[in-house]
Structures are given as structure tokens and as C-alpha cells.
Amino acid sequence: MTRLFPKPRDKYPVVYLKDTDLDLPKHAVNNRPRYAFFKRIAKGGKCIIQSCKDLHLSRVVCYKSLRPELADDPYERRRFLREARVTAMLQHPNTIPVYELSRDTSGHYYFTMKLVAGITLREVLDQQRAQREDDGGYPLTRLVDILIQVCNALDYAHNHGVVHRDIKPANILLGPFGEVLVLDWGLAKVWGESEIQQPQRRSLLENKDPSLTSQGGLQGTALYMSPEQIAEAEDMDHRTDVYSVGAVLYEILTLENLAEGKTMRQLLDNITNENPLPPSGRTPNRHVPPGLERICLNCIPKDPDERYQTMAELRDELEGWLTRNDGTTQP
């Protein structure tokens, strides 16, 4: 039986599939020159993200659209609508405000949202991995505080019936004024009778980069996926996000990935069947606070029943560690 809601459902408004995946009305087309001065920020596996000026409000915003080759794909269009609506419905300080969802003059979907200049946690960890002895301005206590804010966003989402399913460093944005934002809700699981059925495509096993979100039938990012997500378990619930946060914490502590494999098949098999070394055993020359190691290991058991059962429980543990350390990195 699914444990999608860690608290009583009637306490929070629930995000339903029938609301997130509803098609846009035919008249929802932007025929006016509202946006101009486009500049590409990023091009991902599915979407293009640009900055542009909203001529109605005289402000620069973020404009997200599907890549041209996917713009008419029914499955990707529904996923895109879901991402826009879930992001808009989760009105939390650690999610990005959405301004508009519409079609362009070609009939292709787009949505606009707050533009936040910053870097991702992926970039921070890559810099630390390259330098090793330099934290790049992000000491361990600051990174733990970032994870606490991620937990807050996910706890809020879980209590509204939404599971992210793609938590990874690349989807955690760090703004210049202390903002921490959880990005990319395109793989979110929301409350409804059934998932979107996707046509057969290349599988995750054919995705050569395990750090990228797959476009295959198995959706997610291999390095941070829980065993039940790999198995595509029907009863997968919010605890898959607990596992993914644990995988991110493991990387923060060790600067190494939780699981490894020479091939995608071997990586997925290791996640499913092999118990990883504790962080302190993975990098014996790097100090790993025992308290954080214990928290990390409580996130990543294969059996969801053996993990923290709610994101609030994980957040409280991280906050307790941070309070006890009082600005130091000692246990």
C-alpha cells in the first residue's frame, strides 16, 4: 500500500493528476509580443531555458519550453504541463514562483517563472572535487543548511501529495542572496489513479551519462535513484526522495558518488543489490563527522521501511547536528 502522504491528507490541499495534466484551453495562446530579448541560459535533454524581458511588467524572467524535437510529443507535453503546474501549486520559499503558462504562436507550450541568478549544488561539488582542499566558500555546515532547506521544500511537497523523484545536485539552485531552490518537477509523482503511459523508447540502460535525467521508460537520474524507483515499484512513495537526499549527502561528505559501475547496467545492479561503504570508509583521508555519517546511512537502506519515514524527520536530524556543531565541522 502506498504511503504517499506522511500526514493526514485533509490537513493540506492535495495536488491531483487531473489538475496537473489537464490540457490548456485552445484559446490559451500568446499572440501578443509580450516577451523579447531572449538569451539562452541552458539546453537540457528535454527543455530549453532562456531569459527574456516581460514587456508588460518590464522585468526579466525565465522562459522554459520544450526542445523543438519534443514540442509536439504528447507524452512530453503532458509532463511539461505537470511540471509547470506542480511548480506553481507548490508555493514554498524553496520553490520557484511561476508567472504564466501558455502557448506561443506556433502552439507550443511554455511557462515563465522567476529568474534566479546563481549556481547549482552540482557546480559547487564539482569545484570542491577539483580542488579537494578548498571548500570554495561552501563549508560543510553551509552545505548541511542547504540540505535542510531542500528537506523543507520536499516536506511541503510530500504533504501536498507530490513526490519529486529527481533530487540531485543539479536540481538544487543556490542564489546569491541565500536562496535555495528545488528545481525541475517534471518527473513528479502526484495523486491520481494512474501514471502517464509513455511510448517505448530507449531505456535508461542506453543512457551513457548516469548524472542526466533519462528520456527512456525508466525516468530519473541513475546516480540518485532509489532501488524501488529503479524497480518501478507501484507503491513507490515519498521515501524515494529521502533516499535521493541521502545520496546527495553522501556525495557532500565524500565527494564521491554513492554507487558506481563501469556500465549503466552494473550501476543499477549495484544500487539495487550492493551495500555502499560508509562515507568514512569511502574516503579515509577525508574527515567525515560521525553524526552526519549516521544520518546519511539512515537515508539509504534498500528497504524504505528502514529509512527515515518522513522528510521532516530527516530535516530535524540535520538541524540537530547543525545546532550541536555551532559553526564547526566536528561531530
Short mmCIF file of C-alpha atoms in Angstrom, two decimals:
data_model
loop_
_atom_site.label_atom_id
_atom_site.label_comp_id
_atom_site.label_asym_id
_atom_site.label_seq_id
_atom_site.Cartn_x
_atom_site.Cartn_y
_atom_site.Cartn_z
CA MET A 1 0.00 0.00 0.00
CA THR A 2 1.31 3.44 -0.90
CA ARG A 3 2.50 5.77 1.84
CA LEU A 4 2.28 8.84 -0.37
CA PHE A 5 1.02 11.05 2.45
CA PRO A 6 3.12 11.10 5.63
CA LYS A 7 0.44 13.19 7.43
CA PRO A 8 -3.37 13.20 7.30
CA ARG A 9 -4.50 14.18 3.81
CA ASP A 10 -7.27 16.52 4.96
CA LYS A 11 -4.73 18.79 6.63
CA TYR A 12 -3.29 20.01 3.32
CA PRO A 13 -4.67 20.69 -0.17
CA VAL A 14 -3.69 17.75 -2.35
CA VAL A 15 -2.19 18.08 -5.83
CA TYR A 16 -4.18 15.79 -8.15
CA LEU A 17 -3.20 14.33 -11.51
CA LYS A 18 -6.47 15.52 -13.04
CA ASP A 19 -5.44 19.11 -12.27
CA THR A 20 -1.76 18.94 -13.22
CA ASP A 21 -2.17 17.09 -16.55
CA LEU A 22 -5.25 18.88 -17.91
CA ASP A 23 -4.64 20.28 -21.38
CA LEU A 24 -4.59 24.02 -21.92
CA PRO A 25 -7.71 25.62 -23.43
CA LYS A 26 -7.40 26.25 -27.16
CA HIS A 27 -7.65 29.99 -26.64
CA ALA A 28 -4.61 29.99 -24.34
CA VAL A 29 -2.21 31.35 -26.97
CA ASN A 30 0.03 34.34 -26.55
CA ASN A 31 -0.41 36.25 -29.82
CA ARG A 32 0.99 39.45 -28.41
CA PRO A 33 4.67 40.38 -28.37
CA ARG A 34 4.92 40.09 -24.60
CA TYR A 35 8.45 38.64 -24.39
CA ALA A 36 11.58 39.92 -26.11
CA PHE A 37 15.38 39.94 -25.89
CA PHE A 38 15.78 36.21 -25.45
CA LYS A 39 19.11 34.79 -24.24
CA ARG A 40 19.70 31.07 -23.82
CA ILE A 41 20.68 30.01 -20.30
CA ALA A 42 20.72 26.23 -20.71
CA LYS A 43 19.65 23.42 -23.03
CA GLY A 44 18.83 20.18 -21.32
CA GLY A 45 17.73 16.78 -22.53
CA LYS A 46 14.12 17.89 -22.82
CA CYS A 47 13.85 21.65 -22.39
CA ILE A 48 15.41 24.96 -23.33
CA ILE A 49 15.68 27.63 -20.66
CA GLN A 50 16.05 31.26 -21.67
CA SER A 51 15.98 34.66 -20.04
CA CYS A 52 13.82 37.32 -21.62
CA LYS A 53 12.13 40.60 -20.83
CA ASP A 54 8.45 40.64 -19.95
CA LEU A 55 7.33 43.78 -21.79
CA HIS A 56 4.10 44.01 -19.80
CA LEU A 57 5.79 44.16 -16.41
CA SER A 58 9.21 45.45 -17.52
CA ARG A 59 11.13 42.72 -15.76
CA VAL A 60 13.46 39.93 -16.82
CA VAL A 61 12.05 36.44 -16.35
CA CYS A 62 12.94 32.83 -17.04
CA TYR A 63 11.23 31.29 -20.08
CA LYS A 64 11.10 27.49 -20.31
CA SER A 65 9.98 25.50 -23.36
CA LEU A 66 10.35 22.00 -24.77
CA ARG A 67 13.09 21.33 -27.27
CA PRO A 68 11.77 21.59 -30.86
CA GLU A 69 12.01 17.84 -31.48
CA LEU A 70 9.83 17.19 -28.39
CA ALA A 71 7.45 20.13 -28.65
CA ASP A 72 4.70 18.07 -30.32
CA ASP A 73 5.26 14.86 -28.36
CA PRO A 74 2.03 14.13 -26.41
CA TYR A 75 3.87 12.47 -23.52
CA GLU A 76 6.43 15.23 -23.11
CA ARG A 77 3.75 17.91 -23.43
CA ARG A 78 1.79 16.38 -20.57
CA ARG A 79 4.94 16.10 -18.47
CA PHE A 80 5.72 19.73 -19.25
CA LEU A 81 2.25 20.85 -18.18
CA ARG A 82 2.64 18.85 -14.99
CA GLU A 83 5.98 20.46 -14.21
CA ALA A 84 4.59 23.97 -14.73
CA ARG A 85 1.50 23.36 -12.63
CA VAL A 86 3.21 21.45 -9.83
CA THR A 87 5.84 24.19 -9.58
CA ALA A 88 3.10 26.81 -9.48
CA MET A 89 0.95 24.94 -6.95
CA LEU A 90 3.82 24.31 -4.52
CA GLN A 91 4.05 27.84 -3.19
CA HIS A 92 7.01 27.49 -0.86
CA PRO A 93 10.09 29.70 -0.25
CA ASN A 94 12.30 26.94 -1.65
CA THR A 95 10.42 26.57 -4.94
CA ILE A 96 10.40 28.99 -7.87
CA PRO A 97 7.30 31.18 -8.46
CA VAL A 98 5.61 30.57 -11.83
CA TYR A 99 4.18 33.60 -13.64
CA GLU A 100 2.46 32.32 -16.78
CA LEU A 101 1.66 29.08 -18.63
CA SER A 102 0.58 29.40 -22.27
CA ARG A 103 1.23 28.52 -25.91
CA ASP A 104 3.38 30.51 -28.28
CA THR A 105 2.21 31.48 -31.76
CA SER A 106 3.24 28.02 -33.03
CA GLY A 107 1.01 26.37 -30.46
CA HIS A 108 3.91 25.08 -28.37
CA TYR A 109 3.81 25.22 -24.59
CA TYR A 110 5.97 27.49 -22.49
CA PHE A 111 5.91 28.81 -18.97
CA THR A 112 7.64 31.73 -17.33
CA MET A 113 8.97 31.94 -13.80
CA LYS A 114 11.22 33.94 -11.56
CA LEU A 115 14.76 34.28 -12.88
CA VAL A 116 17.33 33.49 -10.19
CA ALA A 117 20.99 34.02 -10.96
CA GLY A 118 23.13 31.53 -9.14
CA ILE A 119 24.92 28.21 -9.29
CA THR A 120 23.78 24.67 -8.69
CA LEU A 121 24.98 22.39 -5.95
CA ARG A 122 26.40 20.28 -8.80
CA GLU A 123 28.79 23.12 -9.69
CA VAL A 124 29.79 23.58 -6.05
CA LEU A 125 30.61 19.90 -5.58
CA ASP A 126 32.47 19.74 -8.89
CA GLN A 127 34.61 22.68 -7.78
CA GLN A 128 35.32 21.03 -4.43
CA ARG A 129 36.18 17.77 -6.15
CA ALA A 130 38.65 19.56 -8.42
CA GLN A 131 40.30 21.49 -5.59
CA ARG A 132 39.88 18.97 -2.74
CA GLU A 133 41.49 21.22 -0.09
CA ASP A 134 39.32 24.27 -0.80
CA ASP A 135 35.62 24.33 0.09
CA GLY A 136 35.01 27.13 -2.42
CA GLY A 137 33.16 29.19 0.16
CA TYR A 138 30.79 26.34 1.00
CA PRO A 139 31.93 24.74 4.27
CA LEU A 140 30.18 21.62 5.45
CA THR A 141 27.84 23.48 7.80
CA ARG A 142 26.63 25.63 4.93
CA LEU A 143 26.04 22.58 2.75
CA VAL A 144 24.05 20.95 5.56
CA ASP A 145 21.94 24.11 5.86
CA ILE A 146 21.28 23.88 2.11
CA LEU A 147 20.07 20.30 2.53
CA ILE A 148 17.81 21.39 5.38
CA GLN A 149 16.12 23.87 3.04
CA VAL A 150 15.78 21.15 0.40
CA CYS A 151 14.12 18.96 3.04
CA ASN A 152 11.72 21.79 3.87
CA ALA A 153 10.64 22.07 0.23
CA LEU A 154 10.21 18.31 -0.08
CA ASP A 155 8.34 18.01 3.22
CA TYR A 156 5.93 20.67 1.94
CA ALA A 157 5.57 18.83 -1.37
CA HIS A 158 5.04 15.44 0.27
CA ASN A 159 2.28 16.83 2.46
CA HIS A 160 0.56 18.04 -0.70
CA GLY A 161 0.79 14.61 -2.32
CA VAL A 162 3.80 15.32 -4.56
CA VAL A 163 6.97 13.22 -4.78
CA HIS A 164 9.85 14.86 -6.70
CA ARG A 165 11.67 11.69 -7.94
CA ASP A 166 14.67 13.53 -9.41
CA ILE A 167 16.51 15.08 -6.47
CA LYS A 168 20.17 15.59 -7.39
CA PRO A 169 22.79 18.35 -7.03
CA ALA A 170 21.98 19.74 -10.49
CA ASN A 171 18.38 20.37 -9.38
CA ILE A 172 19.36 22.40 -6.31
CA LEU A 173 19.93 26.06 -7.18
CA LEU A 174 21.86 28.37 -4.86
CA GLY A 175 21.13 32.06 -5.31
CA PRO A 176 23.43 34.97 -4.49
CA PHE A 177 21.27 36.14 -1.56
CA GLY A 178 20.97 32.86 0.30
CA GLU A 179 18.21 31.37 -1.83
CA VAL A 180 17.98 27.61 -2.05
CA LEU A 181 15.54 26.41 -4.71
CA VAL A 182 14.49 22.90 -5.66
CA LEU A 183 14.18 22.78 -9.44
CA ASP A 184 12.66 20.57 -12.13
CA TRP A 185 9.42 18.95 -11.01
CA GLY A 186 8.96 17.34 -14.42
CA LEU A 187 9.17 13.80 -13.03
CA ALA A 188 6.95 14.49 -10.05
CA LYS A 189 4.51 11.82 -8.92
CA VAL A 190 1.18 13.34 -7.93
CA TRP A 191 -2.01 11.90 -6.54
CA GLY A 192 -4.13 10.21 -9.19
CA GLU A 193 -5.38 6.91 -10.48
CA SER A 194 -2.56 6.17 -12.89
CA GLU A 195 0.71 7.47 -14.26
CA ILE A 196 1.13 8.81 -17.77
CA GLN A 197 1.80 5.92 -20.10
CA GLN A 198 4.91 6.59 -22.13
CA PRO A 199 5.60 5.01 -25.51
CA GLN A 200 8.54 2.64 -25.67
CA ARG A 201 11.80 4.48 -26.20
CA ARG A 202 15.42 3.97 -25.43
CA SER A 203 15.81 2.62 -21.92
CA LEU A 204 17.84 4.04 -19.07
CA LEU A 205 20.38 1.33 -19.78
CA GLU A 206 21.18 3.14 -23.03
CA ASN A 207 21.77 6.45 -21.27
CA LYS A 208 25.55 6.74 -21.17
CA ASP A 209 25.64 9.57 -18.61
CA PRO A 210 24.21 8.46 -15.22
CA SER A 211 24.14 12.08 -14.00
CA LEU A 212 21.50 13.05 -16.58
CA THR A 213 17.76 12.57 -16.34
CA SER A 214 16.71 9.74 -18.62
CA GLN A 215 14.29 10.12 -21.51
CA GLY A 216 13.61 6.40 -21.51
CA GLY A 217 10.80 4.42 -19.95
CA LEU A 218 12.58 4.39 -16.60
CA GLN A 219 12.55 8.04 -15.58
CA GLY A 220 15.06 9.57 -13.20
CA THR A 221 18.77 10.14 -12.72
CA ALA A 222 20.58 6.87 -12.13
CA LEU A 223 23.15 8.07 -9.59
CA TYR A 224 20.46 9.27 -7.17
CA MET A 225 17.61 6.82 -7.79
CA SER A 226 16.33 4.58 -5.02
CA PRO A 227 16.12 0.80 -5.53
CA GLU A 228 12.32 0.97 -5.68
CA GLN A 229 12.49 3.69 -8.33
CA ILE A 230 14.77 1.51 -10.43
CA ALA A 231 12.33 -1.37 -9.97
CA GLU A 232 9.45 0.97 -10.95
CA ALA A 233 7.56 -0.22 -7.89
CA GLU A 234 3.87 0.66 -7.97
CA ASP A 235 3.90 1.51 -4.27
CA MET A 236 6.88 3.86 -4.51
CA ASP A 237 6.23 6.84 -2.26
CA HIS A 238 7.85 9.92 -0.71
CA ARG A 239 10.62 7.83 0.85
CA THR A 240 12.31 7.61 -2.55
CA ASP A 241 13.12 11.30 -2.10
CA VAL A 242 14.61 10.51 1.33
CA TYR A 243 16.97 8.07 -0.39
CA SER A 244 17.94 10.66 -3.03
CA VAL A 245 18.71 13.30 -0.40
CA GLY A 246 20.85 10.69 1.34
CA ALA A 247 22.72 10.09 -1.92
CA VAL A 248 23.36 13.82 -2.19
CA LEU A 249 24.56 13.95 1.43
CA TYR A 250 26.89 11.00 0.73
CA GLU A 251 28.44 12.97 -2.12
CA ILE A 252 28.80 16.06 0.06
CA LEU A 253 30.64 14.03 2.69
CA THR A 254 32.91 12.08 0.35
CA LEU A 255 32.98 13.97 -2.97
CA GLU A 256 32.28 10.54 -4.45
CA ASN A 257 29.08 9.03 -5.84
CA LEU A 258 27.06 6.72 -3.61
CA ALA A 259 27.14 3.95 -6.22
CA GLU A 260 29.48 3.23 -9.11
CA GLY A 261 29.57 0.97 -12.13
CA LYS A 262 31.51 0.67 -15.35
CA THR A 263 28.24 0.32 -17.26
CA MET A 264 24.74 1.58 -16.61
CA ARG A 265 23.55 -1.97 -16.01
CA GLN A 266 26.27 -2.52 -13.41
CA LEU A 267 25.45 0.80 -11.74
CA LEU A 268 21.76 -0.05 -11.45
CA ASP A 269 22.61 -3.51 -10.16
CA ASN A 270 24.92 -2.03 -7.50
CA ILE A 271 22.22 0.40 -6.35
CA THR A 272 19.72 -2.43 -6.10
CA ASN A 273 21.85 -5.14 -4.54
CA GLU A 274 25.13 -3.83 -3.10
CA ASN A 275 25.52 -2.02 0.23
CA PRO A 276 27.82 1.01 -0.18
CA LEU A 277 30.78 1.65 2.07
CA PRO A 278 30.08 4.12 4.89
CA PRO A 279 31.29 7.61 3.92
CA SER A 280 34.24 7.40 6.33
CA GLY A 281 35.33 4.12 4.72
CA ARG A 282 34.98 5.51 1.21
CA THR A 283 37.38 8.41 1.80
CA PRO A 284 39.56 7.53 4.82
CA ASN A 285 41.73 10.62 4.35
CA ARG A 286 38.73 12.98 4.49
CA HIS A 287 37.13 13.88 7.82
CA VAL A 288 33.53 12.69 7.97
CA PRO A 289 31.60 13.75 11.09
CA PRO A 290 30.13 10.59 12.67
CA GLY A 291 26.81 12.32 13.30
CA LEU A 292 26.36 13.16 9.62
CA GLU A 293 27.51 9.71 8.60
CA ARG A 294 24.81 8.17 10.79
CA ILE A 295 22.18 10.45 9.24
CA CYS A 296 23.35 9.60 5.75
CA LEU A 297 23.26 5.87 6.40
CA ASN A 298 19.73 6.16 7.78
CA CYS A 299 18.60 7.61 4.43
CA ILE A 300 19.89 4.94 2.09
CA PRO A 301 18.81 1.44 3.19
CA LYS A 302 17.40 -0.65 0.33
CA ASP A 303 14.16 -1.20 2.25
CA PRO A 304 12.15 2.06 2.52
CA ASP A 305 10.83 0.92 5.92
CA GLU A 306 14.37 1.14 7.32
CA ARG A 307 14.91 4.77 6.24
CA TYR A 308 13.67 7.98 7.83
CA GLN A 309 9.94 7.76 7.25
CA THR A 310 9.34 11.44 6.56
CA MET A 311 11.35 14.33 5.23
CA ALA A 312 10.55 16.23 8.43
CA GLU A 313 12.31 13.53 10.45
CA LEU A 314 15.41 13.84 8.27
CA ARG A 315 15.30 17.62 8.45
CA ASP A 316 15.09 17.56 12.25
CA GLU A 317 18.12 15.29 12.41
CA LEU A 318 20.15 17.61 10.19
CA GLU A 319 19.06 20.65 12.18
CA GLY A 320 20.05 18.91 15.41
CA TRP A 321 23.51 18.16 14.04
CA LEU A 322 23.93 21.73 12.84
CA THR A 323 22.86 23.18 16.21
CA ARG A 324 25.25 20.93 18.15
CA ASN A 325 28.17 21.89 15.94
CA ASP A 326 27.73 25.64 16.34
CA GLY A 327 29.57 26.51 13.14
CA THR A 328 32.23 23.81 13.25
CA THR A 329 32.58 20.59 11.25
CA GLN A 330 33.26 18.37 14.25
CA PRO A 331 30.84 15.57 15.26
#
